[in-house]
Short mmCIF file of N, CA and C in Angstrom, two decimals:
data_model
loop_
_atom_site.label_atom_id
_atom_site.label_comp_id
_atom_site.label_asym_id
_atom_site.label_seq_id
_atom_site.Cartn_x
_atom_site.Cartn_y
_atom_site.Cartn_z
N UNK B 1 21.78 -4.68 -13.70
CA UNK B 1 20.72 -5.02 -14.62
C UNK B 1 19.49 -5.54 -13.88
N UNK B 2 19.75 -6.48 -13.05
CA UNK B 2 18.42 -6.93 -12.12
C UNK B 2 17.65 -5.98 -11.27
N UNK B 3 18.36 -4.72 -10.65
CA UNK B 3 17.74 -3.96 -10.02
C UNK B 3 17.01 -3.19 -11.27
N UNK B 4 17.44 -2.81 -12.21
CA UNK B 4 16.86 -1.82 -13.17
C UNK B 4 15.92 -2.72 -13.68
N UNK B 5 15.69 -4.09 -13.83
CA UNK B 5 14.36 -4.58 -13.89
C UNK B 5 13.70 -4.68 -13.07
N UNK B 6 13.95 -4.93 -12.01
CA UNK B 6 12.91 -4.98 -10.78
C UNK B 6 12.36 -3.40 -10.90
N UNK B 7 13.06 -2.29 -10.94
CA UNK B 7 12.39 -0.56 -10.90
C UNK B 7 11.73 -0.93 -12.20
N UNK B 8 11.43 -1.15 -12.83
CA UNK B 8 10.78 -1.43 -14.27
C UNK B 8 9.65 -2.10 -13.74
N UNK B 9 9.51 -3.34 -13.59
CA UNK B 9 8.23 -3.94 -13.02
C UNK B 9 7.45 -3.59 -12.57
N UNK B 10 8.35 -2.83 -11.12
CA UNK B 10 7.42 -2.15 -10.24
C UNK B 10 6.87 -0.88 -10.66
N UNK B 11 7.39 0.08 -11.53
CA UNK B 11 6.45 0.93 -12.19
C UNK B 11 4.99 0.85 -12.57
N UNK B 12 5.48 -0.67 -13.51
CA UNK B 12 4.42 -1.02 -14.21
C UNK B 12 3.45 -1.50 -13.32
N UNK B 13 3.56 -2.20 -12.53
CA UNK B 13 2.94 -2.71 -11.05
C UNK B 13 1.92 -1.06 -10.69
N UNK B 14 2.76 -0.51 -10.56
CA UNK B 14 2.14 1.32 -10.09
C UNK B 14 1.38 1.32 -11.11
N UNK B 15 1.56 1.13 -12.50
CA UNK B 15 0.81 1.82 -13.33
C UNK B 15 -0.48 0.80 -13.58
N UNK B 16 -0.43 -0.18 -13.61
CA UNK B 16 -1.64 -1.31 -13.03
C UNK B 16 -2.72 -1.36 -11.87
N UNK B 17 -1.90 -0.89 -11.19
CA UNK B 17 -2.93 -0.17 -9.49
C UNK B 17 -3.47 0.74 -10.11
N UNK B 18 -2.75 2.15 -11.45
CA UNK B 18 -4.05 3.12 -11.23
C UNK B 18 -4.88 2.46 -12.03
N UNK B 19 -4.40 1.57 -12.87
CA UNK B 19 -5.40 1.01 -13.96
C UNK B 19 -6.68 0.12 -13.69
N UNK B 20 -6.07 -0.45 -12.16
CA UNK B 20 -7.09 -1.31 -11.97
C UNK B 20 -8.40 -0.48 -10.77
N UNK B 21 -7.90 0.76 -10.41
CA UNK B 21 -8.50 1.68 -9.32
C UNK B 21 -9.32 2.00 -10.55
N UNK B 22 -9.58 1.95 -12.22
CA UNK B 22 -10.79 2.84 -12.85
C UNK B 22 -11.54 1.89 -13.10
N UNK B 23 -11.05 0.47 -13.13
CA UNK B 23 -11.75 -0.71 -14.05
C UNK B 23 -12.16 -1.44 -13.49
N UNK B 24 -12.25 -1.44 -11.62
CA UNK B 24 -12.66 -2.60 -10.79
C UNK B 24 -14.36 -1.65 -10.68
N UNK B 25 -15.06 -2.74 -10.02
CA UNK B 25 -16.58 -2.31 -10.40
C UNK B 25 -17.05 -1.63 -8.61
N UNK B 26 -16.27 -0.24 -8.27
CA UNK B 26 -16.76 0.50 -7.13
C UNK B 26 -17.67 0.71 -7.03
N UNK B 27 -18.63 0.74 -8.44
CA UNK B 27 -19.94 0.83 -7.46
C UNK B 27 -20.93 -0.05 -7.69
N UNK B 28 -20.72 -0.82 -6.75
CA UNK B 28 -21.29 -2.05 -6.61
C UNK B 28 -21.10 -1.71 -5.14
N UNK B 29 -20.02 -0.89 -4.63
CA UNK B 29 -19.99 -0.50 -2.75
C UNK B 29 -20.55 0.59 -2.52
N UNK B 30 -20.39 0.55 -1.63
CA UNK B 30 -20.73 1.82 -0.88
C UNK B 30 -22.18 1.83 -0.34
N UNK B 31 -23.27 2.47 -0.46
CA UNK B 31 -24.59 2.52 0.55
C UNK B 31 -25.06 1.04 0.08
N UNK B 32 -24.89 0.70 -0.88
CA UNK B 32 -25.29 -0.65 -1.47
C UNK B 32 -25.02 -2.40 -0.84
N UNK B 33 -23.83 -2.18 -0.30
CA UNK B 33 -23.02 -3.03 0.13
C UNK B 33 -22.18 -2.62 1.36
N UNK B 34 -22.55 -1.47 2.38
CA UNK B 34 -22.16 -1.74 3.55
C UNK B 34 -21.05 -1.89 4.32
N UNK B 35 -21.44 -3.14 4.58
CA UNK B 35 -20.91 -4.56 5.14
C UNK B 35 -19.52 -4.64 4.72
N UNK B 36 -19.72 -5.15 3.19
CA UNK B 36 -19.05 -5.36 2.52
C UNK B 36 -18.11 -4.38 2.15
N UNK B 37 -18.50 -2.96 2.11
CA UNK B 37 -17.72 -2.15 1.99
C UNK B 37 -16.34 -1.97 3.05
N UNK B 38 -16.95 -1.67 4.38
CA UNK B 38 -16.17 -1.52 5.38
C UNK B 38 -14.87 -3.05 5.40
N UNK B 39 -15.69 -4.05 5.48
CA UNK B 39 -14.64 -5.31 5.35
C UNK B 39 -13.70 -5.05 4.57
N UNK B 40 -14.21 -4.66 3.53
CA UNK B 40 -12.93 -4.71 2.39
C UNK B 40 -11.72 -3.46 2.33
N UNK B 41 -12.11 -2.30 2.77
CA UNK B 41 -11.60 -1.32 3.18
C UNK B 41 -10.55 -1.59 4.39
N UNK B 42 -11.32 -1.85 5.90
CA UNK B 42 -10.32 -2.60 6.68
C UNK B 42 -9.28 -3.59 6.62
N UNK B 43 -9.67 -4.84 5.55
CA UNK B 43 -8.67 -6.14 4.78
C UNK B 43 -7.49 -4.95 4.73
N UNK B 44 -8.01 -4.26 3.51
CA UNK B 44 -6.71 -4.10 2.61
C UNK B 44 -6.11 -2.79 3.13
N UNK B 45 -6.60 -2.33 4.23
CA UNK B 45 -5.68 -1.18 4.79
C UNK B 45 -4.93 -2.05 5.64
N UNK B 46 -5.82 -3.18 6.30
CA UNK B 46 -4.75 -3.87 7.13
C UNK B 46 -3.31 -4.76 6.58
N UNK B 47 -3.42 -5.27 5.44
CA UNK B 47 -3.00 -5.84 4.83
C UNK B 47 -1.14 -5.19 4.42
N UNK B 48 -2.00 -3.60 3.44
CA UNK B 48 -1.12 -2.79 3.24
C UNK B 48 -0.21 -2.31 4.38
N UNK B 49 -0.93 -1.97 5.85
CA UNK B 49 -0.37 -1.33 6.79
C UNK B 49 0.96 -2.57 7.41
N UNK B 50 0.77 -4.20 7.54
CA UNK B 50 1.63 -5.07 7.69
C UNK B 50 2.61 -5.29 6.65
N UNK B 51 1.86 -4.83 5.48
CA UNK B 51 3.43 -5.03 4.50
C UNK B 51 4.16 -3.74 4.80
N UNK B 52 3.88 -2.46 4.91
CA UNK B 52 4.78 -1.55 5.02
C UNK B 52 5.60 -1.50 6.64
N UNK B 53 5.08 -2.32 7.76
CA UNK B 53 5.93 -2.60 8.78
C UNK B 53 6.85 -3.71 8.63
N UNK B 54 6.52 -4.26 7.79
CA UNK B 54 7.21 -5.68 7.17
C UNK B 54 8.54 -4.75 6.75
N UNK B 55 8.35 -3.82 5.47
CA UNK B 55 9.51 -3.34 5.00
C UNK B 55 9.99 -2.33 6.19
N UNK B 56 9.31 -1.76 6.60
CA UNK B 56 10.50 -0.64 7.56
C UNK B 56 11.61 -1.51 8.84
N UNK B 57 10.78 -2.52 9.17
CA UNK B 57 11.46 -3.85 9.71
C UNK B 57 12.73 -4.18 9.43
N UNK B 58 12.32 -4.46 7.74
CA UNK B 58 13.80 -4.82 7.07
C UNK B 58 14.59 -3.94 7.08
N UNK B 59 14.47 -2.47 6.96
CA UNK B 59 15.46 -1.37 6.86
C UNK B 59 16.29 -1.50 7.97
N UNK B 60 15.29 -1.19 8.87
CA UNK B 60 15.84 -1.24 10.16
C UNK B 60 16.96 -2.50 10.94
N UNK B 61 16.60 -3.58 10.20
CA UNK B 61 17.15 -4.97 10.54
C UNK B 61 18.46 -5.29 9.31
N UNK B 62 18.35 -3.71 8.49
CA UNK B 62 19.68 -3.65 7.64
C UNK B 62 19.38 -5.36 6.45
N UNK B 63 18.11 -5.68 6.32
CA UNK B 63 18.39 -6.71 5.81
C UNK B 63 18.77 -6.78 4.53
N UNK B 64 19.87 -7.98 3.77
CA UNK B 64 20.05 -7.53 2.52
C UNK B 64 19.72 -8.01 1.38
N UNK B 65 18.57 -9.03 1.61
CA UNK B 65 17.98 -9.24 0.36
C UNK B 65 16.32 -8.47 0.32
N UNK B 66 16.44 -7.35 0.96
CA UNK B 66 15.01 -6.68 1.08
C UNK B 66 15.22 -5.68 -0.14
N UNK B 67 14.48 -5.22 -0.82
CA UNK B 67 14.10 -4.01 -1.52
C UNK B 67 13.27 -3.05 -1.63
N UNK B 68 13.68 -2.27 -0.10
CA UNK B 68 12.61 -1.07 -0.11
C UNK B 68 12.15 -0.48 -0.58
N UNK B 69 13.14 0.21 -1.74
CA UNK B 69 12.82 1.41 -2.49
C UNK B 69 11.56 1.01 -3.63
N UNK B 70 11.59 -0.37 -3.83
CA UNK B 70 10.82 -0.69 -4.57
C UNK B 70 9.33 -0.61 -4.51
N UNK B 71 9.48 -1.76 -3.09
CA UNK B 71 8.44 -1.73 -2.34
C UNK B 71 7.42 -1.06 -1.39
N UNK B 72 8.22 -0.20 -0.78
CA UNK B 72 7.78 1.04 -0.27
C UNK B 72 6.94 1.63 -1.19
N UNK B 73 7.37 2.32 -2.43
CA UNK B 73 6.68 3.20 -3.07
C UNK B 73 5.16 2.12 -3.84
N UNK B 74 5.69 0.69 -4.41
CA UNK B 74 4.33 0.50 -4.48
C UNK B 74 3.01 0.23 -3.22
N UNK B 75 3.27 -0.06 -1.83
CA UNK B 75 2.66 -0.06 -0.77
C UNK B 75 2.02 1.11 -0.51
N UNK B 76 2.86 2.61 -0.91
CA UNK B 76 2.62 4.23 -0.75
C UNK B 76 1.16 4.05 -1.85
N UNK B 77 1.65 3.89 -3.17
CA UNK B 77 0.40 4.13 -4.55
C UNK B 77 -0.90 3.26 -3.74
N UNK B 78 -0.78 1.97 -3.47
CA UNK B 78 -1.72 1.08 -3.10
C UNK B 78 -2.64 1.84 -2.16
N UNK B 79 -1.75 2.38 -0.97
CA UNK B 79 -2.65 2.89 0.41
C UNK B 79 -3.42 4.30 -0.15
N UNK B 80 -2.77 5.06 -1.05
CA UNK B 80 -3.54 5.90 -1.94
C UNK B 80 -5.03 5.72 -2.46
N UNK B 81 -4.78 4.55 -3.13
CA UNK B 81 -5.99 3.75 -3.81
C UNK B 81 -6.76 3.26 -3.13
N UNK B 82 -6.56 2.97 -1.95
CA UNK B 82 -7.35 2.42 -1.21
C UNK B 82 -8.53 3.46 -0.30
N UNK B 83 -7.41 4.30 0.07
CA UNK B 83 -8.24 4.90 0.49
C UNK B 83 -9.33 6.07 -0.85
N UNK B 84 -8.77 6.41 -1.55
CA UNK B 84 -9.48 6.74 -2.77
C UNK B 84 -10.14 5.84 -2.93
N UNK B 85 -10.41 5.12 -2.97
CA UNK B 85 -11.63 3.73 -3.42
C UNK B 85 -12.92 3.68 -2.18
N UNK B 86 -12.27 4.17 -1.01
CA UNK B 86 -13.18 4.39 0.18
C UNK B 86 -13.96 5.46 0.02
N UNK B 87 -13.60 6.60 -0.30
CA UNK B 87 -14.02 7.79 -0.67
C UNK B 87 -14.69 8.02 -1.44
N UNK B 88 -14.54 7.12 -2.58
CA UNK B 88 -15.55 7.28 -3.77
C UNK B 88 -16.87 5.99 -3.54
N UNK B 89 -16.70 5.13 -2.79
CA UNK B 89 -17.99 4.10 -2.33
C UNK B 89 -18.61 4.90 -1.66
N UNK B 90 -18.35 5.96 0.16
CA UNK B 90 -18.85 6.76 0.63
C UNK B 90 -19.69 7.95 0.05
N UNK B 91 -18.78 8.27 -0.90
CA UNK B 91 -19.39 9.66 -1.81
C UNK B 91 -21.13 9.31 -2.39
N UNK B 92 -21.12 8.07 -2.48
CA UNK B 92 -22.46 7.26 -3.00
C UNK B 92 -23.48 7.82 -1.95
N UNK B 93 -22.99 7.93 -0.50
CA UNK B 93 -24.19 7.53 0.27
C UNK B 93 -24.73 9.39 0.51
N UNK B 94 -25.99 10.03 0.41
CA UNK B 94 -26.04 11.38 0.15
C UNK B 94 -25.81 12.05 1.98
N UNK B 95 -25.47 13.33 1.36
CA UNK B 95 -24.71 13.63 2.72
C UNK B 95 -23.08 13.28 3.06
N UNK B 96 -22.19 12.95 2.54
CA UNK B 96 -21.36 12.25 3.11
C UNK B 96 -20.22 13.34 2.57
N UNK B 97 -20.07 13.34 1.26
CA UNK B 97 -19.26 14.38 0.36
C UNK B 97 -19.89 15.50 0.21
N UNK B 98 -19.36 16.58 -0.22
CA UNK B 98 -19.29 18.05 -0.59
C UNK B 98 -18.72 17.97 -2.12
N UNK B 99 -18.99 17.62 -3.39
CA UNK B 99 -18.03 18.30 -4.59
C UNK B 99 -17.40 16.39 -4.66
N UNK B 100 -17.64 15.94 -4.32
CA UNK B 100 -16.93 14.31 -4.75
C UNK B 100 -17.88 13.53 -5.27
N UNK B 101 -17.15 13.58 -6.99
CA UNK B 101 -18.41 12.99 -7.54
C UNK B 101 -18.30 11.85 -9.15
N UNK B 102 -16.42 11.75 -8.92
CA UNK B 102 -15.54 10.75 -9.50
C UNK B 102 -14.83 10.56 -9.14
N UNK B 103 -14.15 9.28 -9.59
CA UNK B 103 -13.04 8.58 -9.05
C UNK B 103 -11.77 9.65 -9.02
N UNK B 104 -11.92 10.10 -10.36
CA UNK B 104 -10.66 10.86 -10.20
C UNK B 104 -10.83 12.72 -9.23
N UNK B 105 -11.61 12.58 -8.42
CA UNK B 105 -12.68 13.74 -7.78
C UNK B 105 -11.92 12.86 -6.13
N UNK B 106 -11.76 11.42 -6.42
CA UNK B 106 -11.64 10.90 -4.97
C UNK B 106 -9.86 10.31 -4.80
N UNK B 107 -9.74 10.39 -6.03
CA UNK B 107 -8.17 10.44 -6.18
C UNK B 107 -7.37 11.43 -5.72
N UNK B 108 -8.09 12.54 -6.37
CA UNK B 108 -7.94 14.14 -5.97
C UNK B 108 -7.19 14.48 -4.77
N UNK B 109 -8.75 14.20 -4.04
CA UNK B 109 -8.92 14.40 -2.36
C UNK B 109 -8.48 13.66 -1.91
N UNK B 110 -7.81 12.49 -1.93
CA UNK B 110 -6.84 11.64 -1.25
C UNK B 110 -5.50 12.12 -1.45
N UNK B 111 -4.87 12.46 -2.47
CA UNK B 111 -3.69 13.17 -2.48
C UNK B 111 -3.52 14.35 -1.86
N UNK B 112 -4.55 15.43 -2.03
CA UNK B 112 -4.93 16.30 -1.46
C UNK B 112 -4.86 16.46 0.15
N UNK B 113 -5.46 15.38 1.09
CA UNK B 113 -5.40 14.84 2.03
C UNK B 113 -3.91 14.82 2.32
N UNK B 114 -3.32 13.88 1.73
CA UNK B 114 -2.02 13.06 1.84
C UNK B 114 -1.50 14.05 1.84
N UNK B 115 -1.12 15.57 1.38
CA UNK B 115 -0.33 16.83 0.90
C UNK B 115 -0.25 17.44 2.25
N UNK B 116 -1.22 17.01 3.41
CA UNK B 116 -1.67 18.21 4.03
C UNK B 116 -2.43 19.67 3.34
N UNK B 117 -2.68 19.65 2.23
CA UNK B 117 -3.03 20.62 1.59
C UNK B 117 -4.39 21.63 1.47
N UNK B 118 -5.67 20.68 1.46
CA UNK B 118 -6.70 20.77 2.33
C UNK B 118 -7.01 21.89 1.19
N UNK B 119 -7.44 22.15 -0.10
CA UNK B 119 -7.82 23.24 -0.75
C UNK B 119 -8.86 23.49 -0.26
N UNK B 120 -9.98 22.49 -0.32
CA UNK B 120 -11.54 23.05 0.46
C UNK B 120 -12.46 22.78 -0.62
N UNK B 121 -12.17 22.33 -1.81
CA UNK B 121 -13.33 22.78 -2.59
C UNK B 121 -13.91 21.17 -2.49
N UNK B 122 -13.41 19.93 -2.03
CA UNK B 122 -14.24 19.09 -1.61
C UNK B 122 -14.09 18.69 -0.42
N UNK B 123 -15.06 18.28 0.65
CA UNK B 123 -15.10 18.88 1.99
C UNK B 123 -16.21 17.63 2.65
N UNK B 124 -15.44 16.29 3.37
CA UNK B 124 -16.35 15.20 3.87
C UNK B 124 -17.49 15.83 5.14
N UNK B 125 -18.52 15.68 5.04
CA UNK B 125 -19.58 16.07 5.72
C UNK B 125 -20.30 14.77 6.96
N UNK B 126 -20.60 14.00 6.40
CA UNK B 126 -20.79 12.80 6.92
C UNK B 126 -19.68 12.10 7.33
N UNK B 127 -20.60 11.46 8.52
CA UNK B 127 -19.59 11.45 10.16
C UNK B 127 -18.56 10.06 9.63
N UNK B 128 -19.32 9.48 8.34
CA UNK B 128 -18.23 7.92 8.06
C UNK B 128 -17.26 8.72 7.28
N UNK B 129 -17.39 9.50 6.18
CA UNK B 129 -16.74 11.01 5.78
C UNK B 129 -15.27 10.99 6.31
N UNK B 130 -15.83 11.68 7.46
CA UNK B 130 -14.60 12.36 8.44
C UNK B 130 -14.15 11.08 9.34
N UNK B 131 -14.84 9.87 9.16
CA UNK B 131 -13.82 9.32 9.96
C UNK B 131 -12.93 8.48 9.15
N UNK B 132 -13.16 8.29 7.90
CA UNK B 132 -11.78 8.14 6.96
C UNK B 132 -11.15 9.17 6.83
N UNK B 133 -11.32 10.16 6.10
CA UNK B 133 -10.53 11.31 6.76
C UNK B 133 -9.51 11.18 7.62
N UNK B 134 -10.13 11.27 8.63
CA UNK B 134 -8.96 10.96 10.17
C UNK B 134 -8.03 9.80 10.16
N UNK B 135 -8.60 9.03 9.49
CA UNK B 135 -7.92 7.55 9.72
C UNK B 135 -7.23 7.62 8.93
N UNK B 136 -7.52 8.44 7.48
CA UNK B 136 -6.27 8.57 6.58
C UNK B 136 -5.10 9.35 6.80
N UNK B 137 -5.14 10.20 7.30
CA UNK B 137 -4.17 11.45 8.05
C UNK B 137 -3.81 10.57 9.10
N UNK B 138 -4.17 10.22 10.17
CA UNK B 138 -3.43 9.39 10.99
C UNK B 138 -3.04 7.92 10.24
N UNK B 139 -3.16 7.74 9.83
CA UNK B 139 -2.11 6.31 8.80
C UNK B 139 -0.91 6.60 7.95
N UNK B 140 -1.28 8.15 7.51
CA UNK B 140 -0.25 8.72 6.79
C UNK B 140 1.06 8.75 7.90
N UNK B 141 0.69 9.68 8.71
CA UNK B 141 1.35 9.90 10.06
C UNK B 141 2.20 8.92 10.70
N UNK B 142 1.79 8.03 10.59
CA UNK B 142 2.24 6.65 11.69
C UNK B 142 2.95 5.63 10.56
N UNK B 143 2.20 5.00 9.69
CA UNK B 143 2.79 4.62 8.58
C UNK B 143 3.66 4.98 7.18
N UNK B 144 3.14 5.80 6.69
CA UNK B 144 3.96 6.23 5.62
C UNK B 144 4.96 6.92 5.82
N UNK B 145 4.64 7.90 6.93
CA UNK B 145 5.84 8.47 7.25
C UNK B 145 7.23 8.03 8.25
N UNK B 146 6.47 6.65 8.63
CA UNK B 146 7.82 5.87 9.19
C UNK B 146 8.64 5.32 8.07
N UNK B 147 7.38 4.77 7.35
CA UNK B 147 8.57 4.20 6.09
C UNK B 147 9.34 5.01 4.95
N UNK B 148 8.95 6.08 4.88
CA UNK B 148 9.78 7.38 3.96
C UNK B 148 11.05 7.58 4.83
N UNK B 149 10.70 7.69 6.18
CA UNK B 149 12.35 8.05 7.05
C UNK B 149 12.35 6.73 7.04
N UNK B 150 12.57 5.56 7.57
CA UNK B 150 13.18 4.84 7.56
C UNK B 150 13.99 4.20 5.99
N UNK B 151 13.18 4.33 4.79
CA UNK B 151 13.81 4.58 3.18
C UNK B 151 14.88 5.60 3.14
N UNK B 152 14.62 6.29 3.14
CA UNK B 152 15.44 8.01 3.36
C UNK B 152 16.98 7.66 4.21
N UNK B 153 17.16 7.02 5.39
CA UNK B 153 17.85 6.71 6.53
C UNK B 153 18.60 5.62 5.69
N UNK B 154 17.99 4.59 5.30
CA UNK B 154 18.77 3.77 4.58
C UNK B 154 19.57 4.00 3.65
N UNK B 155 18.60 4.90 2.49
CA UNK B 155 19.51 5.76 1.47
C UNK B 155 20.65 6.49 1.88
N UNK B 156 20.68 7.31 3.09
CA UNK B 156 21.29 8.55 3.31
C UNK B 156 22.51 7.53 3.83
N UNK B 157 22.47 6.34 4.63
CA UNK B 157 23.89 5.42 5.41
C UNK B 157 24.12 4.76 3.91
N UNK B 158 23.66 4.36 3.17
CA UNK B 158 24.46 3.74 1.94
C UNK B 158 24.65 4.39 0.89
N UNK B 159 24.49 5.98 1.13
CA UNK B 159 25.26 6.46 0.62
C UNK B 159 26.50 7.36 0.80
N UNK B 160 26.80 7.09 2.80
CA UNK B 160 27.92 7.39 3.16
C UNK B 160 28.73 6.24 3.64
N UNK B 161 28.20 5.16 3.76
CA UNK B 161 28.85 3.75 3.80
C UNK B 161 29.43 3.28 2.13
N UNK B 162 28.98 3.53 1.77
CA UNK B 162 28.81 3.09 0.21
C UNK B 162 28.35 1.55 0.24
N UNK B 163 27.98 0.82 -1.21
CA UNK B 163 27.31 -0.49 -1.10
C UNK B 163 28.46 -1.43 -0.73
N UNK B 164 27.66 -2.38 -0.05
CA UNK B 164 28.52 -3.49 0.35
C UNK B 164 29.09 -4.36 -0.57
N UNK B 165 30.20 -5.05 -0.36
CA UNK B 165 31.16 -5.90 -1.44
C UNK B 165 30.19 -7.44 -1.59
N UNK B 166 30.00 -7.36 -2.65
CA UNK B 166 29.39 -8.43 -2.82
C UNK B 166 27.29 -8.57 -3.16
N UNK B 167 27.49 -7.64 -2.98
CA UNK B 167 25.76 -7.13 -2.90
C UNK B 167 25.45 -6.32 -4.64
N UNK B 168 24.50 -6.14 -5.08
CA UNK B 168 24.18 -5.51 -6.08
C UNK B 168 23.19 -4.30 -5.91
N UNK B 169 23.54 -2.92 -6.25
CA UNK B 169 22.96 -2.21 -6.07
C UNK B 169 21.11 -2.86 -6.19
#
């Protein structure tokens, strides 16, 4: 029962991140704010990037009051948003985007991104552009995809170990 509330929460948690990615005031960043933009972008990628070594840590360290599955996936939605939130402050400054010209235009192209998928029909031009871009593909790379195998690895031994006596799914 406690785990099936905790997956409950954290949904809702997910479904609050997209809620709060339409209703926080983005443009107020971007060519406007700079400074401020980049700071806040760096914070919370840094932020996100230590909680998701935090959890692959625990996998790895077998710990057993950690809850990856939980956590992982809301850290995954967050780094999404984040960088979608970068994309759409940038898109402000002219020159920078190709075809990005809403949030959900920068949501898009971040998943899009994240897919490897690369359709083309929006296409960063400007050099701050492409260097989120890069930084997002290499974060994916290094981060997310340590913590999916290391989630995955955990799943795959407890479910040929089976759960431990005394523990709750």
């Amino acid at each position: 029962m406690g785990r099936r509330r905790a997956l409950g929460r954290t949904g809702g948690d997910r479904g609050r991140l997209v809620v709060a990615y339409f209703l926080l005031p983005l443009d107020h960043l971007g060519p406007q704010r700079p400074v401020l933009s980049w700071v806040l972008f760096a914070l919370l990628l840094t932020v996100v990037a230590v909680l998701l070594r935090r959890q692959i840590r625990h996998v790895l360290l077998d710990r057993p009051d950690s809850r990856p599955g939980v956590v992982v996936s809301l850290l995954i939605v967050l780094s999404v948003h984040v960088f979608s939130a970068a994309y759409y402050a940038l898109a402000k400054s002219p020159g920078e985007f190709n075809g990005l010209h809403t949030r959900i235009y920068a949501l898009y192209f971040t998943v899009v991104t994240l897919a490897t998928v690369g359709y083309g029909d929006i296409t960063p031009r400007g050099q701050a552009g492409r260097v989120v871009t890069v930084l997002q593909i290499t974060y994916s790379f290094v981060f997310l995809t340590a913590a999916a195998t290391a989630l995955t690895t955990r799943m795959r031994d407890r479910g040929v170990r089976g759960p431990r006596r005394g523990r709750s799914r």
